[in-house]
Amino acid sequence: MERNLPDLVLLDTEIPDMDGWELIEKIKKNWEIPVIIISSKAPVIEDFMRISLVSDYLMKPVTLDGLL
């Protein structure tokens, strides 16, 4: 990201080797980039405390129209 800063990050919080919320916190600490979560799981109570870090929380399946 330091070489090629994206305009937007689409991220599933269920990623290998790292908690997706930890990655979001690192992104937000270093850059002002909108982050949209796309997940097959509904947010749990702990997620609602961190939901202000993201621009949106979308449930899979996501259509192109839904993304736009």
Coordinates of N, CA and C in Angstrom, one line a residue:
M1 N 0.8 -1.2 0.0 CA 0.0 0.0 0.0 C 0.9 1.3 0.0
E2 N 2.1 1.1 0.5 CA 2.9 2.3 0.5 C 3.4 2.7 -0.9
R3 N 3.5 1.7 -1.8 CA 3.9 2.0 -3.1 C 2.7 2.4 -4.0
N4 N 1.6 1.7 -3.9 CA 0.5 1.9 -4.7 C -0.8 2.1 -3.8
L5 N -1.0 3.3 -3.4 CA -2.1 3.5 -2.5 C -3.5 3.4 -3.2
P6 N -4.3 2.5 -2.8 CA -5.6 2.4 -3.5 C -6.6 3.5 -3.1
D7 N -7.6 3.7 -3.9 CA -8.7 4.7 -3.6 C -9.7 4.1 -2.6
L8 N -9.8 2.8 -2.5 CA -10.8 2.1 -1.7 C -10.3 0.7 -1.4
V9 N -10.6 0.2 -0.2 CA -10.3 -1.2 0.2 C -11.6 -1.9 0.4
L10 N -11.7 -3.1 -0.3 CA -12.8 -4.0 -0.1 C -12.2 -5.2 0.6
L11 N -12.7 -5.5 1.8 CA -12.1 -6.5 2.6 C -13.1 -7.4 3.3
D12 N -12.8 -8.7 3.4 CA -13.5 -9.6 4.2 C -12.8 -9.7 5.5
T13 N -13.5 -9.7 6.6 CA -12.8 -9.8 7.9 C -12.2 -11.2 8.2
E14 N -12.7 -12.2 7.5 CA -12.2 -13.5 7.7 C -11.1 -13.8 6.7
I15 N -9.9 -13.4 7.1 CA -8.7 -13.6 6.2 C -7.7 -14.5 7.0
P16 N -6.8 -15.2 6.3 CA -5.9 -16.1 7.0 C -4.7 -15.2 7.5
D17 N -4.2 -15.7 8.6 CA -3.0 -15.1 9.2 C -3.2 -13.8 10.0
M18 N -4.4 -13.2 9.9 CA -4.6 -12.0 10.6 C -6.1 -11.7 10.8
D19 N -6.4 -11.1 11.8 CA -7.8 -10.7 12.0 C -8.1 -9.5 11.1
G20 N -9.2 -9.6 10.4 CA -9.5 -8.5 9.4 C -9.6 -7.1 10.1
W21 N -10.2 -7.1 11.4 CA -10.3 -5.9 12.1 C -9.0 -5.3 12.4
E22 N -8.0 -6.1 12.7 CA -6.6 -5.6 13.0 C -6.1 -5.0 11.8
L23 N -6.3 -5.6 10.6 CA -5.8 -5.0 9.4 C -6.5 -3.6 9.1
I24 N -7.8 -3.6 9.4 CA -8.5 -2.3 9.2 C -8.0 -1.2 10.1
E25 N -7.7 -1.6 11.3 CA -7.1 -0.6 12.3 C -5.7 -0.1 11.8
K26 N -4.9 -1.0 11.2 CA -3.6 -0.6 10.7 C -3.8 0.3 9.5
I27 N -4.7 0.0 8.6 CA -5.0 0.8 7.4 C -5.4 2.2 7.9
K28 N -6.3 2.3 8.8 CA -6.9 3.6 9.3 C -5.8 4.4 10.0
K29 N -4.9 3.7 10.7 CA -3.9 4.4 11.4 C -2.9 5.1 10.5
N30 N -2.7 4.5 9.3 CA -1.7 5.0 8.4 C -2.2 5.8 7.2
W31 N -3.4 5.6 6.8 CA -4.0 6.2 5.6 C -5.4 6.6 5.8
E32 N -5.9 7.6 5.1 CA -7.3 7.9 5.1 C -7.9 7.3 3.9
I33 N -8.2 6.0 3.9 CA -8.8 5.3 2.8 C -10.1 4.7 3.2
P34 N -11.1 4.9 2.4 CA -12.4 4.2 2.8 C -12.2 2.7 2.7
V35 N -12.8 2.0 3.7 CA -12.8 0.5 3.8 C -14.2 0.0 3.8
I36 N -14.5 -0.9 2.9 CA -15.8 -1.5 2.9 C -15.6 -3.0 3.2
I37 N -16.3 -3.5 4.2 CA -16.3 -4.9 4.5 C -17.3 -5.6 3.7
I38 N -16.9 -6.7 3.1 CA -17.9 -7.6 2.4 C -17.7 -9.0 3.1
S39 N -18.8 -9.4 3.8 CA -18.7 -10.6 4.6 C -19.9 -11.5 4.4
S40 N -19.7 -12.8 4.7 CA -20.8 -13.7 4.6 C -21.4 -13.9 6.0
K41 N -20.7 -13.3 7.0 CA -21.2 -13.4 8.4 C -21.8 -12.0 8.9
A42 N -22.9 -12.1 9.6 CA -23.5 -10.9 10.1 C -22.6 -10.4 11.2
P43 N -22.5 -9.0 11.4 CA -21.6 -8.5 12.4 C -22.1 -9.0 13.8
V44 N -21.1 -9.3 14.7 CA -21.4 -9.7 16.1 C -21.3 -8.4 16.9
I45 N -21.7 -8.6 18.2 CA -21.7 -7.4 19.1 C -20.4 -6.7 19.1
E46 N -19.3 -7.4 19.1 CA -17.9 -6.7 19.2 C -17.7 -5.9 18.0
D47 N -18.2 -6.3 16.8 CA -18.0 -5.6 15.6 C -18.7 -4.2 15.6
F48 N -19.8 -4.1 16.3 CA -20.5 -2.9 16.3 C -19.7 -1.8 17.0
M49 N -18.8 -2.2 17.9 CA -17.9 -1.2 18.5 C -16.9 -0.6 17.6
R50 N -16.6 -1.4 16.5 CA -15.5 -1.0 15.5 C -16.1 -0.6 14.2
I51 N -17.4 -0.7 14.0 CA -18.0 -0.5 12.7 C -17.8 1.0 12.3
S52 N -17.5 1.9 13.2 CA -17.2 3.3 12.8 C -15.9 3.4 12.0
L53 N -15.1 2.4 12.0 CA -13.8 2.4 11.3 C -14.1 2.2 9.8
V54 N -15.2 1.7 9.4 CA -15.4 1.3 8.0 C -16.5 2.2 7.4
S55 N -16.5 2.3 6.1 CA -17.5 3.1 5.3 C -18.8 2.3 5.2
D56 N -18.7 1.0 5.1 CA -19.9 0.2 4.9 C -19.7 -1.2 5.3
Y57 N -20.7 -2.0 5.5 CA -20.6 -3.4 5.9 C -21.6 -4.1 5.0
L58 N -21.2 -4.8 4.0 CA -22.0 -5.5 3.0 C -22.0 -7.0 3.2
M59 N -23.2 -7.6 3.1 CA -23.3 -9.0 3.2 C -23.2 -9.7 1.8
K60 N -22.5 -10.8 1.8 CA -22.4 -11.6 0.6 C -23.7 -12.3 0.3
P61 N -24.1 -12.6 -0.9 CA -23.4 -12.2 -2.1 C -23.7 -10.7 -2.4
V62 N -22.7 -10.0 -2.9 CA -22.8 -8.6 -3.3 C -22.8 -8.5 -4.8
T63 N -23.8 -7.9 -5.3 CA -23.9 -7.6 -6.8 C -23.2 -6.4 -7.1
L64 N -22.9 -6.2 -8.4 CA -22.2 -5.0 -8.8 C -23.1 -3.8 -8.5
D65 N -24.4 -3.9 -8.7 CA -25.3 -2.8 -8.4 C -25.3 -2.5 -6.9
G66 N -25.3 -3.5 -6.1 CA -25.2 -3.3 -4.7 C -23.9 -2.6 -4.2
L67 N -22.8 -2.9 -4.9 CA -21.5 -2.3 -4.6 C -21.5 -0.8 -5.0
L68 N -22.1 -0.6 -6.2 CA -22.1 0.8 -6.6 C -23.0 1.7 -5.7

